[in-house]
Coordinates of C-alpha atoms in Angstrom, one line a residue:
X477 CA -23.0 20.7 -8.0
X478 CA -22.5 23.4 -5.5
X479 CA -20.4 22.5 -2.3
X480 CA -20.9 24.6 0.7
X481 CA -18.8 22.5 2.9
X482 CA -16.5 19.4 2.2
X483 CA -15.7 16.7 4.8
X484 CA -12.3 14.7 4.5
X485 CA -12.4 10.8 6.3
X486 CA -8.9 10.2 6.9
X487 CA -5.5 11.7 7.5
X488 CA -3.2 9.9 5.7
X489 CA -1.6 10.6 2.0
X490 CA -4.8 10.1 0.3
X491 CA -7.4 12.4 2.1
X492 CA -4.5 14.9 3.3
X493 CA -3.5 15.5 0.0
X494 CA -7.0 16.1 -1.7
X495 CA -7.8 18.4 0.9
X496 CA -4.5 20.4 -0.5
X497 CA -5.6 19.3 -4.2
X498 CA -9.1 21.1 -3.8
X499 CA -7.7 24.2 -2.3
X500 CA -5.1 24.5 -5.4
X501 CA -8.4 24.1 -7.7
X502 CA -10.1 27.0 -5.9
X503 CA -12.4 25.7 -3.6
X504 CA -12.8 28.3 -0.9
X505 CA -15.7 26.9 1.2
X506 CA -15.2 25.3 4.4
X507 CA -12.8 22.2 4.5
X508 CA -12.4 19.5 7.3
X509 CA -10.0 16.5 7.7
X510 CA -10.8 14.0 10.1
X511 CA -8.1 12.1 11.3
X512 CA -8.1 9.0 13.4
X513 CA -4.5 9.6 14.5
X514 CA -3.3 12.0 17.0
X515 CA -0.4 12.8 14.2
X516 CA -0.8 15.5 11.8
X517 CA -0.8 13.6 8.5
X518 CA 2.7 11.8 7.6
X519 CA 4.2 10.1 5.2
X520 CA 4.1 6.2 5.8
X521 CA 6.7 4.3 3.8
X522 CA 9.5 5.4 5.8
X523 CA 8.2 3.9 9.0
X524 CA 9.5 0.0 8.1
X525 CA 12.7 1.6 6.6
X526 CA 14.6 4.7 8.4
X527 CA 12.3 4.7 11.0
X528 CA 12.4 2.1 12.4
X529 CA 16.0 1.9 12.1
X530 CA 16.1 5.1 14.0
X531 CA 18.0 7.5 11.5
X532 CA 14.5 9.5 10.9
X533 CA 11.6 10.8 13.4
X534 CA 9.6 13.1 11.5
X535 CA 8.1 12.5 8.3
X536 CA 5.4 14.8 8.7
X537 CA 4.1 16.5 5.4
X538 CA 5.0 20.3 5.2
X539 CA 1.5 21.3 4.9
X540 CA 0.3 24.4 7.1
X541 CA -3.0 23.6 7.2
X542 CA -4.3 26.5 9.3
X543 CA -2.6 28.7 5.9
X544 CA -4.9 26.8 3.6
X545 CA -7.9 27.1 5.3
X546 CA -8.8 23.7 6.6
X547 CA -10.1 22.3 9.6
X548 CA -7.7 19.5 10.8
X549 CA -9.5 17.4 13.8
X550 CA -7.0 15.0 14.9
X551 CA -7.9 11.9 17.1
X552 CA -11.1 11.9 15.7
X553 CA -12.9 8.9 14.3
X554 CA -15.5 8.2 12.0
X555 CA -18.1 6.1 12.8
X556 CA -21.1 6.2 10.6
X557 CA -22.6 8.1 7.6
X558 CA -26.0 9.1 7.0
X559 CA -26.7 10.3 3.7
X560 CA -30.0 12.5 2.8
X561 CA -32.1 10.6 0.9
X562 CA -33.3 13.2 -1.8
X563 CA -30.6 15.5 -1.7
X564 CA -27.1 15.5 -1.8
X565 CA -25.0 15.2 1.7
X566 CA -25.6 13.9 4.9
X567 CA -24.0 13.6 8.3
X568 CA -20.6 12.0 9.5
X569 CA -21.0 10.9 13.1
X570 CA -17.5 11.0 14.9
X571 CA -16.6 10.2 18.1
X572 CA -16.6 13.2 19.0
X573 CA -19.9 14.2 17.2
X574 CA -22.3 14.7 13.7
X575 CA -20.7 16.8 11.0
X576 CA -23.6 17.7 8.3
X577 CA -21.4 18.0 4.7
X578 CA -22.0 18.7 1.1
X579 CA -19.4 16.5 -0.3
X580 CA -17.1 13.5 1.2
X581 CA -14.1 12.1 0.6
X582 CA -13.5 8.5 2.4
X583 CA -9.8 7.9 2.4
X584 CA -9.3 6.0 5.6
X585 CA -7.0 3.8 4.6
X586 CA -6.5 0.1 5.4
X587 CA -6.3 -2.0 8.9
X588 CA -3.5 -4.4 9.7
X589 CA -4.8 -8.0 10.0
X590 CA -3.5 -9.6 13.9
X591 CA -3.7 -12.9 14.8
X592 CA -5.8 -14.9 17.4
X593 CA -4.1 -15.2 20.8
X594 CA -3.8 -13.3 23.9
X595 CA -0.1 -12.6 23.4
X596 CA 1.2 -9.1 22.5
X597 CA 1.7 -8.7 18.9
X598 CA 3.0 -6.3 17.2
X599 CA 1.7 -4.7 13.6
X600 CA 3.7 -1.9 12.0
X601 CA 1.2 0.4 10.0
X602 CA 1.3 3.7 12.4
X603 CA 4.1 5.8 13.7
X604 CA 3.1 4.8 17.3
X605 CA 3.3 1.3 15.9
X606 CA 6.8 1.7 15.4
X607 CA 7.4 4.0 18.1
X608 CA 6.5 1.0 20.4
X609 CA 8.6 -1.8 18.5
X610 CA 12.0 0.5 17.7
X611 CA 13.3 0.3 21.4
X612 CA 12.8 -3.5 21.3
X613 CA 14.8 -4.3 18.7
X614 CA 18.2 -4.7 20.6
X615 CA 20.8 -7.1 20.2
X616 CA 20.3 -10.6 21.1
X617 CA 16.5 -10.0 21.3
X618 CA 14.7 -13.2 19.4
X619 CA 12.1 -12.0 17.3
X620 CA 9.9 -13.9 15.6
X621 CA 8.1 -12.1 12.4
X622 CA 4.9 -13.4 10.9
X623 CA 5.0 -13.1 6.9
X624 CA 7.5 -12.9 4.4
X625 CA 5.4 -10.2 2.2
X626 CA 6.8 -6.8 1.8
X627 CA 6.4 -5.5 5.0
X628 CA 7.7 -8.3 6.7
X629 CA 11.2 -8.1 4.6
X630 CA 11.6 -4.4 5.3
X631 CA 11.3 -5.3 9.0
X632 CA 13.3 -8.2 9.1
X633 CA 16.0 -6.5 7.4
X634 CA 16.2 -3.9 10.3
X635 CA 15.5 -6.2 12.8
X636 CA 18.7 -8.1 11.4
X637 CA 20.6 -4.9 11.2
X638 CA 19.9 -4.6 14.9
X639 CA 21.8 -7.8 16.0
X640 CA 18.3 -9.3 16.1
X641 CA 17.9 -13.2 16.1
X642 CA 15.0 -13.2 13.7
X643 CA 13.3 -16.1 12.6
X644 CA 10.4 -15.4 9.5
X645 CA 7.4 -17.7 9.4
X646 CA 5.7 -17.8 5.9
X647 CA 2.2 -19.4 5.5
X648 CA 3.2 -19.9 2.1
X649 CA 5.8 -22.5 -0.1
X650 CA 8.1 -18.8 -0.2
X651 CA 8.5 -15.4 0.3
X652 CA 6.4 -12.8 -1.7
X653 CA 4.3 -15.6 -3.4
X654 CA 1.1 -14.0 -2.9
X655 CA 3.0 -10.7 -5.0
X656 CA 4.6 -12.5 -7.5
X657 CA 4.1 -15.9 -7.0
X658 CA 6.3 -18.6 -5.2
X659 CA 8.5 -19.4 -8.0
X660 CA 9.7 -15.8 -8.5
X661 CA 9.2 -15.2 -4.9
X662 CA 11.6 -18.5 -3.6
X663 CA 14.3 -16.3 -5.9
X664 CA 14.4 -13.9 -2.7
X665 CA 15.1 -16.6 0.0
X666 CA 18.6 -16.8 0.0
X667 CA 18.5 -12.8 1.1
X668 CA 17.5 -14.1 4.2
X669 CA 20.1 -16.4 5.0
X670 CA 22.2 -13.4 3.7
X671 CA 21.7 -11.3 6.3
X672 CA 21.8 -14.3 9.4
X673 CA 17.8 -14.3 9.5
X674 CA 16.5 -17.8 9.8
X675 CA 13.4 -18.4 7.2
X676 CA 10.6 -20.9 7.5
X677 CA 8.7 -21.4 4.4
X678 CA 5.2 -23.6 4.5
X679 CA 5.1 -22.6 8.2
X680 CA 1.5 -21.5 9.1
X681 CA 0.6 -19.7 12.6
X682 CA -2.6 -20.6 14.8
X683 CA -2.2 -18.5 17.6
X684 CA 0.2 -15.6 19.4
X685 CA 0.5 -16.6 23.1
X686 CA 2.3 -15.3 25.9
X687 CA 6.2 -15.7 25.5
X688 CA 6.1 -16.9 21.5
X689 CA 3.9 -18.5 18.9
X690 CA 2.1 -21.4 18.6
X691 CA 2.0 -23.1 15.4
X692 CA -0.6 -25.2 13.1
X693 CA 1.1 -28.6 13.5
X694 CA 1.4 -27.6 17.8
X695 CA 5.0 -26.8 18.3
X696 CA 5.6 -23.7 20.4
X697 CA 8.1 -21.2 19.2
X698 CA 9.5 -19.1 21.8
X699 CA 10.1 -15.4 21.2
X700 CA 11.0 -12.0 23.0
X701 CA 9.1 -9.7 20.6
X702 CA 6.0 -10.9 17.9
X703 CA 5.9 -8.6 14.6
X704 CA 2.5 -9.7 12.6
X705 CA 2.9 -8.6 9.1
X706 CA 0.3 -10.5 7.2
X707 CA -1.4 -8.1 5.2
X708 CA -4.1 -5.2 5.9
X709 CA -8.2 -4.6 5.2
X710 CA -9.7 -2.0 4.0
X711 CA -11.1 0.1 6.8
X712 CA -14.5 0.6 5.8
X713 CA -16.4 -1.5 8.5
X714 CA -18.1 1.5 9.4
X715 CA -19.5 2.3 6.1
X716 CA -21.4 -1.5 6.0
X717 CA -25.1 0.9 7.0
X718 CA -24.1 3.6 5.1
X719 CA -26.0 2.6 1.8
X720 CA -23.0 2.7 0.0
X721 CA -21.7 -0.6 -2.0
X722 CA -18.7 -2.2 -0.2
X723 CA -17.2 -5.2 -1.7
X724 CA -13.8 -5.3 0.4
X725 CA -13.2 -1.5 -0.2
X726 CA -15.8 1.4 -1.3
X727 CA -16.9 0.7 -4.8
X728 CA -16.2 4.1 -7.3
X729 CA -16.1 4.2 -10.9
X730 CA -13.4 5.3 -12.6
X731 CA -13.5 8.8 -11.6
X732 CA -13.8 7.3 -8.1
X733 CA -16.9 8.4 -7.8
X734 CA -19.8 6.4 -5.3
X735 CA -23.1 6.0 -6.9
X736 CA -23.5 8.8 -5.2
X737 CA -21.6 11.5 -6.8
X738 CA -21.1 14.0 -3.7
X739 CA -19.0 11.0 -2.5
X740 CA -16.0 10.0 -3.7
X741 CA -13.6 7.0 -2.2
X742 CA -9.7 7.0 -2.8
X743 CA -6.5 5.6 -1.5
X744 CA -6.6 1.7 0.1
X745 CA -9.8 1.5 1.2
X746 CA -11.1 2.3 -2.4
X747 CA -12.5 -0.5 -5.1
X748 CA -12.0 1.5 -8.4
X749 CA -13.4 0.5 -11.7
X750 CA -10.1 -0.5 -14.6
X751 CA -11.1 0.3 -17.9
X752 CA -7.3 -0.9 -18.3
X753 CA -7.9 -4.1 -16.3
X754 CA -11.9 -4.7 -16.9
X755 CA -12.1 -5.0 -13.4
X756 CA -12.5 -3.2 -9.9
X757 CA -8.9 -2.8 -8.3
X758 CA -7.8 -2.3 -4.3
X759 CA -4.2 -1.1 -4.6
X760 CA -3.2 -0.7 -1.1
X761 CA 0.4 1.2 -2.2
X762 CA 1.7 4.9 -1.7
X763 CA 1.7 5.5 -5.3
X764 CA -1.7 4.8 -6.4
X765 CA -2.8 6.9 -2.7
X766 CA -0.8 9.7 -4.3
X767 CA -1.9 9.9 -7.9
X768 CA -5.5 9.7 -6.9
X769 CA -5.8 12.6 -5.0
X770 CA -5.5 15.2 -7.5
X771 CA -8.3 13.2 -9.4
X772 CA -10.3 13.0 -6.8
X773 CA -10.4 16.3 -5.9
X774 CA -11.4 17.6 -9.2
X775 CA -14.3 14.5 -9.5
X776 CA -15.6 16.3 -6.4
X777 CA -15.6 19.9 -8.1
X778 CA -17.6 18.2 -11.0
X779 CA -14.9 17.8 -13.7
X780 CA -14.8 14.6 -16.1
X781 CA -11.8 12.5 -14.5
X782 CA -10.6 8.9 -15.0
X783 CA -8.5 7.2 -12.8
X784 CA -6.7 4.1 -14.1
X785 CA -3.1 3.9 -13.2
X786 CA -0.5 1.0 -14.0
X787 CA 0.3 0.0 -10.2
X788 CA 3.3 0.6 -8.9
X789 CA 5.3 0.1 -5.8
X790 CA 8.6 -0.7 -4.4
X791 CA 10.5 -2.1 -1.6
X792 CA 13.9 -1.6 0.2
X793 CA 15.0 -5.1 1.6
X794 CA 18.2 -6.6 2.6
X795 CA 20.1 -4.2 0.9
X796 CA 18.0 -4.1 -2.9
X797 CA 15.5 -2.0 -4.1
X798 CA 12.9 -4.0 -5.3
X799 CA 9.8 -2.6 -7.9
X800 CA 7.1 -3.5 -9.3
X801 CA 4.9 -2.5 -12.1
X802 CA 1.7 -3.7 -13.9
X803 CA -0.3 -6.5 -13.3
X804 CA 1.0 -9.7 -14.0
X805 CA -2.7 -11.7 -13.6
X806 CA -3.8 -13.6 -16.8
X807 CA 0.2 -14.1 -17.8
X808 CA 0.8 -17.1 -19.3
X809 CA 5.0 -16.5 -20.1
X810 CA 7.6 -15.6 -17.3
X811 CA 11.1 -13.8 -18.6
X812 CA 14.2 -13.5 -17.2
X813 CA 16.7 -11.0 -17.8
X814 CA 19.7 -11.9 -15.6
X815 CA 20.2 -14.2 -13.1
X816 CA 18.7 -14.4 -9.2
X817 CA 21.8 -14.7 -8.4
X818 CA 23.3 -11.5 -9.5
X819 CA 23.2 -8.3 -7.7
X820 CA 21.0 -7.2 -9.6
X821 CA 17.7 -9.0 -12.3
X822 CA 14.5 -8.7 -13.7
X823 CA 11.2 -10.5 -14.2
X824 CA 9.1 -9.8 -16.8
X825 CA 5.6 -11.3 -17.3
X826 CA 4.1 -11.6 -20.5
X827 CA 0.7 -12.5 -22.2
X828 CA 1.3 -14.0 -25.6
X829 CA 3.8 -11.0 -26.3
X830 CA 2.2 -8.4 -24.8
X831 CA 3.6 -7.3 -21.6
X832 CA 1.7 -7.2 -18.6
X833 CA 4.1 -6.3 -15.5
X834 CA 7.8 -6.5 -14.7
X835 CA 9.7 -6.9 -11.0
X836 CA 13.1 -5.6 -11.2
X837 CA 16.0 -5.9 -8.2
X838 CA 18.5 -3.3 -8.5
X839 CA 17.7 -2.4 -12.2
X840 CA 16.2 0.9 -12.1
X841 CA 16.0 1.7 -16.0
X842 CA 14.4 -1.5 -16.3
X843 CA 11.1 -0.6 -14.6
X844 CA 11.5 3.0 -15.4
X845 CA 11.7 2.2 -19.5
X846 CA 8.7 -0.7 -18.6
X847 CA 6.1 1.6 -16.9
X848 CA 6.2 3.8 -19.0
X849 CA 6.0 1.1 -21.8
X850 CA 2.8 0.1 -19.5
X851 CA 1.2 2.8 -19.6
X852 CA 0.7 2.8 -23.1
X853 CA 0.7 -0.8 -24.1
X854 CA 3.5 -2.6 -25.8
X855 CA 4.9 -5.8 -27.2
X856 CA 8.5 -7.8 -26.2
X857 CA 11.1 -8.7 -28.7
X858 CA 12.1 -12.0 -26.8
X859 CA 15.8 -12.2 -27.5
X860 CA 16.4 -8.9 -26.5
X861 CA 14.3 -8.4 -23.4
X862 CA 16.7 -12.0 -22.4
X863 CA 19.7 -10.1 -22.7
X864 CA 20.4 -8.1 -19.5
X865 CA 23.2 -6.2 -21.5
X866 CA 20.7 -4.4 -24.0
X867 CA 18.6 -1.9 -22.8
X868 CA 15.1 -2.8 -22.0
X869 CA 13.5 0.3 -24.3
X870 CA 15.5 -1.7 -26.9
X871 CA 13.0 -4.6 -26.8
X872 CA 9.7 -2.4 -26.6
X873 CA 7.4 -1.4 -29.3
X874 CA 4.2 -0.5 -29.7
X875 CA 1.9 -3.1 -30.7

């Protein structure tokens, strides 16, 4: 398939690094990026971490676009696609107009979910996101933080750090349980009281109003400032006319190609096809964005590609890096190697004795020696993989 001109759909980490992926495999025909945000693409996970806690500004990729040829239309959004019906390619209608292509990439990335209310609420997903909640976050301010997930932990932990009063409303019996479940995830409560932030587990939110939140059961919590971290969409609502299959992101195969092989679909607003899981996956994390893009790029130039990761991601909260690796659906055994209340543990989840994932707090080698273990299947020697004091490898083998 010849390509005479290639069309990018988003500016984050996904689509901005295919773009760079397909110039390194020697595409040399004409290459835009459309990007929603103002913002030449950045990188995002520092945004609930140093920059919001105002030790970084910039985290801008070092990419000189005009050097590698490529057309980068900032504040420009997508907002339908018309593909030919007996040929390949179509037109992207922007808001600023069509663009006919040959081949397109969708990598647009995932919406943060707000609540009903006419209060202001505050997400953190952009740069201008944060932009607007830093300067708030001053001693004595009260805010109130909807979510105990991953992004609301990272916030509350700078919010905290900030002389904050924060107080964390969780839907759920504890924090994390929709990651890891609420027994593992209740492991990661006393962090909060740690760090002098007030958690309220089983606590679910009707409505952001004007001066606090109002809850299911009626009471009225007063706040200063409302964060709303409770998870994120796929953006692909304007793709629903497209004739492209949508079920919660843009279904692709394994080489993360549509039906329609011109377009391919990476990043969070992607459904890919397992073979490792039997299933279609939406991984809404930096790494699986990242290790995409290369693949993506080269499904678009033709080649024979599969992308089917292990996922991965991490998290820096109240003073712990916390990862994660695998998939711990279809577990039916939980191991413990430590204790929750050490510095520093691990969780490893376990079908039969095959592992399937493992969440590790301040124990680095752990998931290093697991993911790799991951990728290529293994089985757990029981009494070893208890012992914090032996080295994970130690209780790995191939099946």
């Amino acid at each position: 398939m010849t390509l005479d001109n290639i069309v990018v759909v988003g500016g984050g980490l996904a689509g901005s690094h295919v773009a760079a992926a397909l110039r390194a495999r020697g595409y040399r025909n004409a290459l835009t990026v459309i990007g929603a945000e103002p913002h030449a693409p950045y990188d995002r996970p520092p945004l609930t971490k140093s920059v919001l806690a105002g030790e970084e500004t910039d985290t801008s990729f070092p990419t000189d676009w005009a050097e590698l040829g490529v057309d980068l239309r900032l504040g420009e959004r997508a907002e339908a696609l018309d593909l030919h019906d007996h040929l390949p390619g179509g037109a992207l209608k922007t808001t600023r107009g069509t663009l006919p292509f040959g081949g397109l990439v969708l990598a647009t990335g995932a919406e943060p979910v707000r609540l009903p209310g006419e209060g202001r609420q505050h997400v953190v997903r952009t740069v201008d996101d944060v932009r607007a909640l830093r300067p708030l976050l001053r001693p004595g301010t009260h805010l109130a933080l909807v979510g105990a997930g991953w992004i609301g932990a990272e916030v509350a932990t700078v919010a905290a750090a900030k002389g904050c009063r924060v107080t964390v409303l969780e839907a759920d019996r504890a924090p994390l349980a929709a990651a890891v479940g609420a027994r593992i995830g209740a492991w990661t409560a006393p962090w909060y009281a740690e760090a002098g932030v007030t958690l309220r587990c089983g606590t679910a939110v009707a409505s952001v109003d004007p001066g606090g939140l109002r809850l299911a059961d009626g009471e009225f919590l007063a706040a200063d400032v409302v964060v709303v971290g409770v998870g994120a969409r796929p953006a692909v609502g304007w793709l629903r006319d497209s004739g492209l299959e949508i079920a919660r992101g843009v279904v692709v195969d394994a080489s993360l190609r549509t039906a329609r092989p011109e377009v391919v679909a990476l990043g969070d607003c992607a459904a890919w096809w397992s073979p490792r899981y039997g299933r279609h996956m939406v991984v809404e994390h930096w790494d699986t964005a990242l290790k995409s893009s290369e693949l993506a790029a080269a499904a678009l130039l033709g080649e024979d590609v599969c992308h089917d990761p292990v996922p991965y991601f991490w998290s820096e909260q109240f003073g712990r890096m916390v990862q994660y690796a695998g998939d711990h659906r279809g577990a039916d055994q939980v191991v413990l190697r430590g204790s929750p209340q050490d510095a520093e543990w691990a969780v490893l989840w376990l079908e039969g004795d095959r592992l399937l994932a493992i969440l590790t707090v301040n124990r680095p080698r752990d998931l290093v020696q697991a993911r790799r273990a991951l990728t290529t299947g293994c089985v757990v020697d029981l009494p070893a993989a208890i012992d914090p004091g032996t080295a994970l490898r130690d209780a790995l083998r191939a099946p």
